[in-house]
Amino acid sequence: MPATDALSRTFAALADPTRRAMLAQLAAGPASVTDLAAPHAMSRPAISQHLKVLRDAGLVTQSAQAQWRTNALQPEPLDDASAWVAEQRAIWSTRFDRLDETLARLQAQDPMPDAVQEDDR
Amino acid sequence: MPATDALSRTFAALADPTRRAMLAQLAAGPASVTDLAAPHAMSRPAISQHLKVLRDAGLVTQSAQAQWRTNALQPEPLDDASAWVAEQRAIWSTRFDRLDETLARLQAQDPMPDAVQEDDR
């Protein structure tokens, strides 16, 4: 799957329940790989691979503190993803508001004619 | 990529710039496959495949009107995706507000001691 742009990488990273659970865990505070692996019945390499996808999408940063590494949420890509969805929602809502207005105007000005009756021809 | 749950299917569908462009086009109103293909330098089968991903995610419905098919945006899965992101953002913000409060309280009560100086031991 070619996902070269930042927004595509963010959405692709979110398209997995394990990765979303990891982000939800990190939203509450930084965690070690061991902490992140704990809730999942999954091999350590599988957990590391999920973490790598989250890091590549810029959603998680890893910092080395003393002997262990801590993973922290980076919310900015989530904001970009949220903004994209909100924008489409706004365009869609505006369109339906306009349809409602048009319908209301048509009904006020001019009652809808009955369906054309073939019998009248 | 196993993406069996609805939210994963939604995010996976959004993880491609062509599919996001199609959704943006449909947010402005229903469109035929020809309309949706027009802005993209892409084969018709490739466009149809992208449309299939959007339909499988429940983001687009196809209805047959007269001889041609119309595609329309279904915004509900977008709302679910948006709600998930907003929830994580809220948890994260709450956590940072608590950190700010704790820091403010610590600073008010008790100035931070200087870093331990090795020389004093």
Coordinates of N, CA and C in Angstrom, one line a residue:
Chain A
M1 N 0.8 -1.2 0.0 CA 0.0 0.0 0.0 C 0.9 1.3 0.0
P2 N 0.9 2.0 -1.1 CA 1.7 3.3 -1.1 C 1.0 4.3 -0.2
A3 N 1.6 4.7 0.8 CA 1.0 5.7 1.7 C 2.1 6.8 2.0
T4 N 2.4 7.6 1.0 CA 3.5 8.5 1.1 C 3.2 9.8 1.8
D5 N 2.0 10.3 1.7 CA 1.7 11.6 2.3 C 1.3 11.4 3.8
A6 N 1.5 12.5 4.5 CA 1.4 12.4 6.0 C 0.0 12.0 6.4
L7 N -1.0 12.5 5.8 CA -2.4 12.2 6.2 C -2.7 10.8 6.0
S8 N -2.2 10.2 4.8 CA -2.5 8.8 4.5 C -1.7 7.9 5.5
R9 N -0.5 8.3 5.9 CA 0.2 7.5 7.0 C -0.5 7.5 8.3
T10 N -1.1 8.7 8.6 CA -1.9 8.8 9.9 C -3.1 7.9 9.9
F11 N -3.9 8.0 8.8 CA -5.1 7.2 8.7 C -4.7 5.7 8.7
A12 N -3.7 5.3 7.9 CA -3.2 3.9 7.8 C -2.8 3.4 9.2
A13 N -2.2 4.3 10.0 CA -1.7 3.9 11.4 C -2.9 3.7 12.3
L14 N -4.0 4.4 12.0 CA -5.2 4.3 12.8 C -6.1 3.1 12.4
A15 N -5.8 2.5 11.3 CA -6.6 1.5 10.7 C -6.4 0.1 11.3
D16 N -6.1 0.0 12.6 CA -5.8 -1.2 13.3 C -6.2 -1.1 14.7
P17 N -7.0 -2.1 15.2 CA -7.5 -2.0 16.6 C -6.3 -2.0 17.7
T18 N -5.3 -2.8 17.4 CA -4.1 -2.8 18.4 C -3.4 -1.5 18.4
R19 N -3.2 -0.9 17.3 CA -2.5 0.4 17.3 C -3.4 1.5 17.9
R20 N -4.7 1.4 17.7 CA -5.6 2.4 18.3 C -5.6 2.2 19.8
A21 N -5.6 1.0 20.3 CA -5.5 0.7 21.7 C -4.2 1.2 22.3
M22 N -3.1 1.1 21.6 CA -1.8 1.7 22.0 C -1.8 3.2 22.2
L23 N -2.5 3.8 21.2 CA -2.6 5.3 21.2 C -3.5 5.7 22.4
A24 N -4.5 5.0 22.6 CA -5.4 5.3 23.7 C -4.7 5.1 25.1
Q25 N -3.8 4.1 25.1 CA -3.0 3.9 26.4 C -2.0 5.1 26.5
L26 N -1.4 5.5 25.4 CA -0.4 6.6 25.5 C -1.1 8.0 25.7
A27 N -2.4 8.1 25.3 CA -3.1 9.3 25.6 C -3.1 9.6 27.1
A28 N -3.1 8.6 27.9 CA -3.1 8.7 29.3 C -1.8 8.9 30.0
G29 N -0.7 8.8 29.1 CA 0.7 9.0 29.6 C 1.7 8.1 28.9
P30 N 3.0 8.6 28.9 CA 4.0 7.8 28.3 C 4.1 6.3 28.9
A31 N 4.6 5.4 28.1 CA 4.6 4.0 28.5 C 5.8 3.3 27.9
S32 N 6.3 2.3 28.6 CA 7.4 1.5 28.0 C 6.8 0.5 27.0
V33 N 7.7 -0.2 26.2 CA 7.2 -1.2 25.3 C 6.5 -2.3 26.1
T34 N 7.1 -2.7 27.2 CA 6.5 -3.7 28.1 C 5.1 -3.3 28.5
D35 N 4.9 -2.1 29.0 CA 3.6 -1.6 29.3 C 2.6 -1.7 28.2
L36 N 3.1 -1.3 27.0 CA 2.2 -1.3 25.8 C 1.9 -2.7 25.3
A37 N 2.8 -3.7 25.6 CA 2.6 -5.0 25.1 C 1.6 -5.7 26.1
A38 N 1.6 -5.3 27.4 CA 0.8 -6.1 28.4 C -0.6 -6.4 28.1
P39 N -1.4 -5.4 27.5 CA -2.8 -5.8 27.3 C -3.1 -6.7 26.1
H40 N -2.0 -7.0 25.3 CA -2.2 -7.7 24.0 C -1.6 -9.1 24.0
A41 N -2.4 -10.1 23.5 CA -1.9 -11.4 23.4 C -1.1 -11.5 22.1
M42 N 0.1 -11.0 22.1 CA 0.8 -10.8 20.8 C 2.3 -10.9 21.1
S43 N 3.0 -11.3 20.1 CA 4.5 -11.5 20.3 C 5.1 -10.1 20.4
R44 N 6.3 -10.0 21.0 CA 7.0 -8.7 21.2 C 7.3 -8.1 19.8
P45 N 7.8 -9.0 18.8 CA 8.1 -8.4 17.5 C 6.8 -7.8 16.9
A46 N 5.7 -8.4 17.1 CA 4.4 -7.8 16.5 C 4.1 -6.5 17.1
I47 N 4.3 -6.4 18.5 CA 4.1 -5.1 19.2 C 5.1 -4.1 18.7
S48 N 6.3 -4.5 18.5 CA 7.3 -3.5 18.0 C 7.0 -3.0 16.6
Q49 N 6.5 -3.9 15.8 CA 6.1 -3.5 14.4 C 5.0 -2.5 14.4
H50 N 4.0 -2.7 15.3 CA 2.9 -1.8 15.4 C 3.4 -0.4 15.9
L51 N 4.3 -0.5 16.9 CA 4.9 0.8 17.4 C 5.7 1.5 16.3
K52 N 6.4 0.7 15.4 CA 7.1 1.3 14.3 C 6.2 2.1 13.4
V53 N 5.0 1.5 13.1 CA 4.0 2.1 12.2 C 3.6 3.4 12.8
L54 N 3.3 3.4 14.1 CA 2.9 4.6 14.9 C 4.0 5.7 14.8
R55 N 5.2 5.3 15.0 CA 6.4 6.2 15.0 C 6.5 6.8 13.6
D56 N 6.5 5.9 12.6 CA 6.6 6.4 11.2 C 5.5 7.4 10.8
A57 N 4.4 7.3 11.4 CA 3.3 8.2 11.1 C 3.4 9.5 12.0
G58 N 4.4 9.5 12.8 CA 4.7 10.7 13.7 C 3.7 10.8 14.9
L59 N 3.0 9.7 15.1 CA 2.0 9.6 16.2 C 2.6 9.3 17.6
V60 N 3.8 8.7 17.5 CA 4.5 8.3 18.8 C 5.9 8.7 18.6
T61 N 6.5 9.2 19.7 CA 8.0 9.4 19.8 C 8.5 8.5 20.8
Q62 N 9.8 8.1 20.6 CA 10.4 7.2 21.5 C 11.6 8.0 22.1
S63 N 11.7 8.0 23.4 CA 12.9 8.7 24.0 C 13.6 7.7 24.9
A64 N 14.9 7.7 24.9 CA 15.7 6.8 25.8 C 15.9 7.5 27.1
Q65 N 15.4 7.0 28.2 CA 15.6 7.5 29.5 C 16.3 6.4 30.3
A66 N 17.5 6.7 30.8 CA 18.3 5.7 31.6 C 18.4 4.5 30.7
Q67 N 18.0 3.3 31.3 CA 18.2 2.0 30.5 C 17.0 1.7 29.6
W68 N 15.9 2.3 29.9 CA 14.7 1.9 29.1 C 14.2 3.1 28.2
R69 N 13.4 2.7 27.2 CA 12.8 3.6 26.3 C 11.4 3.9 26.7
T70 N 11.0 5.2 26.6 CA 9.6 5.6 26.8 C 9.0 6.0 25.5
N71 N 7.7 5.6 25.4 CA 6.9 6.0 24.2 C 5.9 7.0 24.6
A72 N 5.8 8.1 23.8 CA 4.8 9.2 24.1 C 4.0 9.5 22.9
L73 N 2.7 9.9 23.2 CA 1.8 10.3 22.1 C 2.2 11.7 21.5
Q74 N 2.2 11.8 20.2 CA 2.3 13.1 19.6 C 1.0 13.4 18.9
P75 N 0.2 14.3 19.5 CA -1.2 14.5 19.0 C -1.3 15.2 17.7
E76 N -0.3 15.9 17.2 CA -0.5 16.8 16.0 C -1.1 16.0 14.8
P77 N -0.5 14.9 14.4 CA -1.1 14.2 13.3 C -2.6 13.8 13.5
L78 N -3.0 13.5 14.7 CA -4.4 13.3 15.0 C -5.2 14.5 14.7
D79 N -4.7 15.7 15.1 CA -5.4 16.9 14.8 C -5.6 17.1 13.3
D80 N -4.6 16.8 12.5 CA -4.7 17.0 11.0 C -5.7 16.0 10.5
A81 N -5.8 14.8 11.0 CA -6.7 13.8 10.6 C -8.2 14.3 10.9
S82 N -8.3 14.8 12.2 CA -9.6 15.3 12.6 C -10.0 16.5 11.8
A83 N -9.1 17.3 11.5 CA -9.5 18.5 10.7 C -10.0 18.1 9.3
W84 N -9.3 17.1 8.7 CA -9.8 16.7 7.3 C -11.2 16.2 7.4
V85 N -11.5 15.3 8.4 CA -12.8 14.8 8.5 C -13.9 15.9 8.8
A86 N -13.5 16.8 9.7 CA -14.4 17.9 10.0 C -14.7 18.8 8.8
E87 N -13.7 18.9 7.9 CA -13.9 19.8 6.7 C -14.9 19.1 5.7
Q88 N -14.8 17.8 5.5 CA -15.7 17.1 4.7 C -17.1 17.1 5.2
R89 N -17.2 17.0 6.6 CA -18.5 17.0 7.3 C -19.2 18.4 7.0
A90 N -18.4 19.4 7.1 CA -18.9 20.8 7.0 C -19.4 21.0 5.5
I91 N -18.7 20.5 4.5 CA -19.1 20.7 3.1 C -20.4 19.9 2.9
W92 N -20.5 18.7 3.5 CA -21.6 17.9 3.3 C -22.8 18.5 4.0
S93 N -22.6 19.1 5.2 CA -23.7 19.7 6.0 C -24.2 20.9 5.2
T94 N -23.3 21.8 4.7 CA -23.7 23.0 4.0 C -24.6 22.6 2.8
R95 N -24.2 21.5 2.1 CA -24.9 21.1 0.9 C -26.3 20.7 1.3
F96 N -26.5 20.0 2.4 CA -27.8 19.6 2.9 C -28.6 20.8 3.4
D97 N -28.0 21.7 4.0 CA -28.7 23.0 4.4 C -29.2 23.7 3.2
R98 N -28.4 23.8 2.1 CA -28.8 24.4 0.9 C -30.0 23.7 0.3
L99 N -30.0 22.4 0.3 CA -31.1 21.6 -0.3 C -32.4 21.9 0.5
D100 N -32.2 21.9 1.9 CA -33.4 22.2 2.7 C -34.0 23.6 2.4
E101 N -33.1 24.6 2.2 CA -33.5 25.9 1.9 C -34.3 25.9 0.6
T102 N -33.7 25.3 -0.4 CA -34.3 25.2 -1.8 C -35.7 24.6 -1.7
L103 N -35.7 23.5 -1.0 CA -37.0 22.8 -0.8 C -38.1 23.7 -0.1
A104 N -37.6 24.4 0.9 CA -38.5 25.3 1.7 C -39.0 26.4 0.8
R105 N -38.1 27.0 0.0 CA -38.5 28.1 -0.9 C -39.5 27.6 -2.0
L106 N -39.2 26.5 -2.5 CA -40.1 25.9 -3.6 C -41.5 25.7 -3.0
Q107 N -41.5 25.1 -1.8 CA -42.8 24.8 -1.2 C -43.6 26.1 -0.9
A108 N -42.9 27.1 -0.5 CA -43.5 28.4 -0.1 C -44.1 29.1 -1.4
Q109 N -43.2 29.2 -2.4 CA -43.6 29.9 -3.6 C -44.6 29.2 -4.5
D110 N -44.5 27.9 -4.6 CA -45.2 27.2 -5.7 C -45.4 25.8 -5.3
P111 N -46.6 25.4 -5.0 CA -46.8 24.0 -4.6 C -46.3 23.0 -5.7
M112 N -45.8 21.9 -5.3 CA -45.3 20.9 -6.2 C -46.5 20.5 -7.1
P113 N -46.3 20.5 -8.4 CA -47.4 20.0 -9.2 C -47.5 18.5 -9.0
D114 N -48.8 18.0 -9.2 CA -49.0 16.5 -9.1 C -48.1 15.8 -10.1
A115 N -47.8 14.6 -9.9 CA -47.1 13.8 -10.9 C -47.9 13.8 -12.2
V116 N -47.2 13.9 -13.3 CA -47.8 13.9 -14.6 C -48.7 12.7 -14.8
Q117 N -49.9 12.9 -15.1 CA -50.8 11.7 -15.3 C -50.9 11.4 -16.8
E118 N -50.5 10.2 -17.0 CA -50.5 9.7 -18.4 C -51.9 9.8 -19.0
D119 N -53.0 9.6 -18.2 CA -54.4 9.6 -18.6 C -54.8 11.0 -19.2
D120 N -54.1 12.1 -18.8 CA -54.5 13.4 -19.2 C -54.1 13.7 -20.7
R121 N -53.1 12.9 -21.1 CA -52.6 13.2 -22.5 C -53.5 12.8 -23.6
Chain B
M1 N -3.6 -6.9 5.1 CA -3.9 -6.2 6.3 C -5.3 -6.6 6.8
P2 N -5.4 -7.3 8.0 CA -6.8 -7.6 8.4 C -7.4 -6.4 9.0
A3 N -8.5 -5.9 8.4 CA -9.2 -4.7 8.9 C -10.7 -5.1 9.0
T4 N -11.0 -5.9 10.0 CA -12.3 -6.5 10.1 C -13.3 -5.6 10.8
D5 N -12.9 -4.8 11.7 CA -13.8 -3.9 12.4 C -14.1 -2.7 11.6
A6 N -15.3 -2.1 11.9 CA -15.8 -1.0 11.1 C -14.9 0.2 11.1
L7 N -14.4 0.6 12.3 CA -13.5 1.7 12.5 C -12.2 1.6 11.7
S8 N -11.7 0.4 11.7 CA -10.4 0.1 11.0 C -10.7 0.2 9.5
R9 N -11.8 -0.3 9.0 CA -12.2 -0.2 7.6 C -12.3 1.3 7.2
T10 N -12.9 2.1 8.1 CA -13.1 3.5 7.8 C -11.7 4.2 7.6
F11 N -10.8 4.0 8.6 CA -9.5 4.6 8.6 C -8.7 4.1 7.4
A12 N -8.8 2.8 7.1 CA -8.0 2.3 6.0 C -8.5 2.9 4.7
A13 N -9.8 3.1 4.6 CA -10.4 3.7 3.4 C -9.9 5.2 3.2
L14 N -9.7 5.8 4.4 CA -9.2 7.3 4.3 C -7.7 7.4 4.1
A15 N -7.0 6.2 4.1 CA -5.5 6.2 4.1 C -5.0 6.3 2.6
D16 N -5.7 7.0 1.8 CA -5.3 7.1 0.4 C -5.8 8.4 -0.2
P17 N -4.9 9.2 -0.8 CA -5.2 10.5 -1.3 C -6.3 10.5 -2.4
T18 N -6.3 9.5 -3.3 CA -7.3 9.4 -4.3 C -8.7 9.2 -3.7
R19 N -8.8 8.3 -2.7 CA -10.1 8.0 -2.0 C -10.5 9.2 -1.3
R20 N -9.6 9.9 -0.6 CA -10.0 11.2 0.1 C -10.5 12.2 -0.9
A21 N -9.9 12.3 -2.1 CA -10.4 13.3 -3.1 C -11.8 12.9 -3.6
M22 N -12.0 11.6 -3.7 CA -13.3 11.1 -4.1 C -14.4 11.5 -3.1
L23 N -14.1 11.3 -1.8 CA -15.0 11.6 -0.7 C -15.3 13.1 -0.7
A24 N -14.2 13.9 -0.9 CA -14.4 15.4 -0.9 C -15.3 15.8 -2.1
Q25 N -15.1 15.1 -3.2 CA -16.0 15.4 -4.4 C -17.5 15.0 -4.0
L26 N -17.6 13.8 -3.4 CA -19.0 13.4 -3.0 C -19.6 14.2 -1.9
A27 N -18.8 14.8 -1.1 CA -19.3 15.7 0.0 C -20.1 16.9 -0.6
A28 N -19.7 17.2 -1.9 CA -20.4 18.3 -2.6 C -21.6 17.9 -3.3
G29 N -21.9 16.6 -3.4 CA -23.0 16.0 -4.1 C -22.8 14.7 -4.8
P30 N -23.8 13.9 -5.0 CA -23.6 12.6 -5.7 C -22.9 12.8 -7.0
A31 N -22.3 11.7 -7.5 CA -21.5 11.8 -8.8 C -21.5 10.4 -9.4
S32 N -21.4 10.4 -10.7 CA -21.3 9.1 -11.5 C -19.8 8.7 -11.4
V33 N -19.5 7.4 -11.8 CA -18.2 6.9 -11.8 C -17.3 7.8 -12.7
T34 N -17.9 8.2 -13.9 CA -17.2 9.0 -14.8 C -16.8 10.3 -14.2
D35 N -17.7 11.0 -13.5 CA -17.4 12.2 -12.8 C -16.3 12.0 -11.8
L36 N -16.3 10.9 -11.0 CA -15.3 10.6 -10.0 C -14.0 10.3 -10.6
A37 N -14.0 9.7 -11.8 CA -12.7 9.4 -12.5 C -12.0 10.6 -13.1
A38 N -12.9 11.6 -13.5 CA -12.4 12.7 -14.3 C -11.1 13.4 -13.7
P39 N -11.1 13.7 -12.4 CA -9.9 14.5 -11.9 C -8.6 13.6 -11.8
H40 N -8.7 12.3 -12.0 CA -7.6 11.4 -11.7 C -7.0 10.8 -13.0
A41 N -5.7 10.8 -13.1 CA -5.0 10.2 -14.2 C -4.8 8.7 -13.8
M42 N -5.9 7.9 -14.0 CA -6.0 6.6 -13.4 C -6.9 5.7 -14.3
S43 N -6.6 4.4 -14.4 CA -7.5 3.6 -15.2 C -8.9 3.4 -14.6
R44 N -9.9 3.1 -15.4 CA -11.2 3.0 -14.8 C -11.2 1.8 -13.8
P45 N -10.6 0.7 -14.0 CA -10.6 -0.4 -13.0 C -10.0 0.1 -11.7
A46 N -8.9 0.9 -11.7 CA -8.3 1.5 -10.5 C -9.3 2.3 -9.8
I47 N -10.0 3.2 -10.5 CA -11.1 4.0 -9.9 C -12.2 3.2 -9.3
S48 N -12.6 2.1 -10.0 CA -13.6 1.2 -9.5 C -13.2 0.5 -8.2
Q49 N -11.9 0.2 -8.2 CA -11.4 -0.5 -7.0 C -11.4 0.4 -5.8
H50 N -11.0 1.7 -6.0 CA -11.0 2.7 -4.9 C -12.5 2.9 -4.4
L51 N -13.4 2.9 -5.4 CA -14.8 3.1 -5.0 C -15.3 1.9 -4.2
K52 N -14.8 0.7 -4.6 CA -15.2 -0.5 -3.9 C -14.8 -0.5 -2.4
V53 N -13.5 0.0 -2.2 CA -13.0 0.2 -0.8 C -13.9 1.1 0.0
L54 N -14.3 2.2 -0.7 CA -15.2 3.2 0.0 C -16.5 2.6 0.3
R55 N -17.1 1.8 -0.6 CA -18.4 1.2 -0.4 C -18.3 0.2 0.7
D56 N -17.2 -0.7 0.7 CA -17.0 -1.7 1.7 C -16.9 -1.1 3.1
A57 N -16.4 0.1 3.2 CA -16.3 0.8 4.5 C -17.6 1.5 4.8
G58 N -18.6 1.5 4.0 CA -19.8 2.1 4.2 C -19.8 3.6 4.0
L59 N -18.7 4.1 3.4 CA -18.6 5.6 3.2 C -19.3 6.1 2.0
V60 N -19.6 5.2 1.1 CA -20.3 5.5 -0.2 C -21.3 4.5 -0.5
T61 N -22.5 5.0 -0.9 CA -23.5 4.0 -1.4 C -23.7 4.3 -2.9
Q62 N -24.0 3.2 -3.6 CA -24.2 3.3 -5.1 C -25.7 3.0 -5.3
S63 N -26.4 3.9 -6.1 CA -27.8 3.6 -6.4 C -27.9 3.7 -7.9
A64 N -28.7 2.8 -8.4 CA -29.0 2.8 -9.9 C -30.1 3.7 -10.2
Q65 N -29.9 4.8 -11.0 CA -31.0 5.7 -11.4 C -31.0 5.6 -12.9
A66 N -32.1 5.2 -13.5 CA -32.2 5.1 -15.0 C -31.1 4.2 -15.5
Q67 N -30.3 4.7 -16.4 CA -29.3 3.8 -17.0 C -28.0 3.9 -16.2
W68 N -27.8 4.9 -15.5 CA -26.4 5.1 -14.8 C -26.5 5.0 -13.3
R69 N -25.3 4.7 -12.7 CA -25.2 4.6 -11.3 C -24.7 5.9 -10.6
T70 N -25.3 6.2 -9.5 CA -24.9 7.4 -8.8 C -24.3 7.0 -7.5
N71 N -23.2 7.7 -7.1 CA -22.5 7.4 -5.9 C -22.7 8.5 -4.9
A72 N -23.0 8.2 -3.7 CA -23.3 9.3 -2.7 C -22.5 9.0 -1.4
L73 N -22.1 10.1 -0.8 CA -21.4 10.0 0.5 C -22.3 9.5 1.6
Q74 N -21.9 8.7 2.5 CA -22.6 8.3 3.7 C -21.7 8.8 4.9
P75 N -22.1 9.8 5.5 CA -21.2 10.5 6.5 C -21.0 9.7 7.8
E76 N -21.9 8.8 8.2 CA -21.9 8.2 9.5 C -20.5 7.6 9.9
P77 N -19.9 6.8 9.0 CA -18.6 6.3 9.4 C -17.5 7.4 9.7
L78 N -17.7 8.5 9.0 CA -16.8 9.6 9.2 C -17.0 10.2 10.6
D79 N -18.2 10.2 11.0 CA -18.6 10.7 12.4 C -17.9 9.8 13.4
D80 N -18.0 8.4 13.2 CA -17.4 7.5 14.2 C -15.9 7.7 14.2
A81 N -15.3 7.9 13.1 CA -13.8 8.1 13.0 C -13.4 9.4 13.8
S82 N -14.2 10.4 13.5 CA -14.0 11.7 14.1 C -14.2 11.6 15.7
A83 N -15.2 10.9 16.1 CA -15.4 10.7 17.5 C -14.3 10.0 18.2
W84 N -13.7 9.0 17.5 CA -12.6 8.3 18.1 C -11.4 9.2 18.4
V85 N -11.1 10.0 17.3 CA -10.0 10.9 17.4 C -10.2 12.0 18.5
A86 N -11.4 12.5 18.6 CA -11.8 13.5 19.6 C -11.7 13.0 21.0
E87 N -12.0 11.7 21.1 CA -12.0 11.1 22.5 C -10.5 11.0 23.0
Q88 N -9.6 10.5 22.1 CA -8.2 10.4 22.5 C -7.6 11.8 22.8
R89 N -8.0 12.8 22.0 CA -7.6 14.2 22.2 C -8.0 14.7 23.5
A90 N -9.3 14.3 23.9 CA -9.8 14.8 25.2 C -9.0 14.2 26.4
I91 N -8.7 12.9 26.3 CA -8.0 12.2 27.3 C -6.6 12.9 27.5
W92 N -6.0 13.1 26.3 CA -4.6 13.7 26.3 C -4.6 15.1 26.9
S93 N -5.6 15.9 26.5 CA -5.7 17.3 27.0 C -5.9 17.3 28.5
T94 N -6.8 16.4 29.0 CA -7.1 16.3 30.4 C -5.8 16.0 31.2
R95 N -5.0 15.0 30.6 CA -3.8 14.7 31.2 C -2.8 15.9 31.3
F96 N -2.8 16.7 30.3 CA -1.9 17.8 30.3 C -2.4 18.9 31.2
D97 N -3.7 19.1 31.3 CA -4.3 20.0 32.2 C -3.9 19.6 33.6
R98 N -4.0 18.3 33.9 CA -3.6 17.9 35.3 C -2.2 18.1 35.6
L99 N -1.3 17.9 34.6 CA 0.1 18.1 34.8 C 0.4 19.6 35.0
D100 N -0.3 20.5 34.3 CA -0.2 21.9 34.5 C -0.6 22.3 35.9
E101 N -1.7 21.8 36.3 CA -2.2 22.1 37.7 C -1.2 21.6 38.7
T102 N -0.7 20.4 38.6 CA 0.3 19.9 39.5 C 1.5 20.8 39.6
L103 N 2.0 21.2 38.4 CA 3.2 22.0 38.4 C 2.9 23.4 39.0
A104 N 1.7 23.9 38.8 CA 1.3 25.2 39.3 C 1.3 25.1 40.9
R105 N 0.7 24.0 41.4 CA 0.6 23.8 42.8 C 1.9 23.7 43.4
L106 N 2.8 22.9 42.8 CA 4.1 22.7 43.3 C 4.9 24.0 43.4
Q107 N 4.8 24.8 42.3 CA 5.5 26.0 42.3 C 5.0 27.0 43.3
A108 N 3.7 27.0 43.6 CA 3.1 27.9 44.6 C 3.5 27.5 46.0
Q109 N 3.5 26.2 46.3 CA 3.7 25.7 47.6 C 5.2 25.7 48.0
D110 N 6.0 25.3 47.1 CA 7.3 24.9 47.4 C 8.2 25.1 46.2
P111 N 9.1 26.1 46.2 CA 10.0 26.3 45.1 C 10.8 25.0 44.8
M112 N 11.0 24.7 43.5 CA 11.8 23.5 43.2 C 13.2 23.6 43.8
P113 N 13.6 22.6 44.5 CA 15.0 22.6 45.0 C 16.0 22.6 43.9
D114 N 17.2 23.2 44.1 CA 18.2 23.2 43.1 C 18.6 21.7 42.8
A115 N 19.1 21.5 41.7 CA 19.6 20.1 41.4 C 20.6 19.7 42.4
V116 N 20.6 18.4 42.8 CA 21.5 17.9 43.8 C 22.9 18.2 43.3
Q117 N 23.7 18.8 44.2 CA 25.1 19.1 43.8 C 26.0 18.1 44.4
E118 N 26.7 17.4 43.6 CA 27.6 16.3 44.0 C 28.6 16.9 45.0
D119 N 29.0 18.1 44.9 CA 30.0 18.7 45.7 C 29.6 18.8 47.2
D120 N 28.3 18.8 47.4 CA 27.8 19.0 48.8 C 27.9 17.7 49.6
R121 N 28.1 16.5 48.9 CA 28.1 15.3 49.6 C 29.4 15.0 50.4

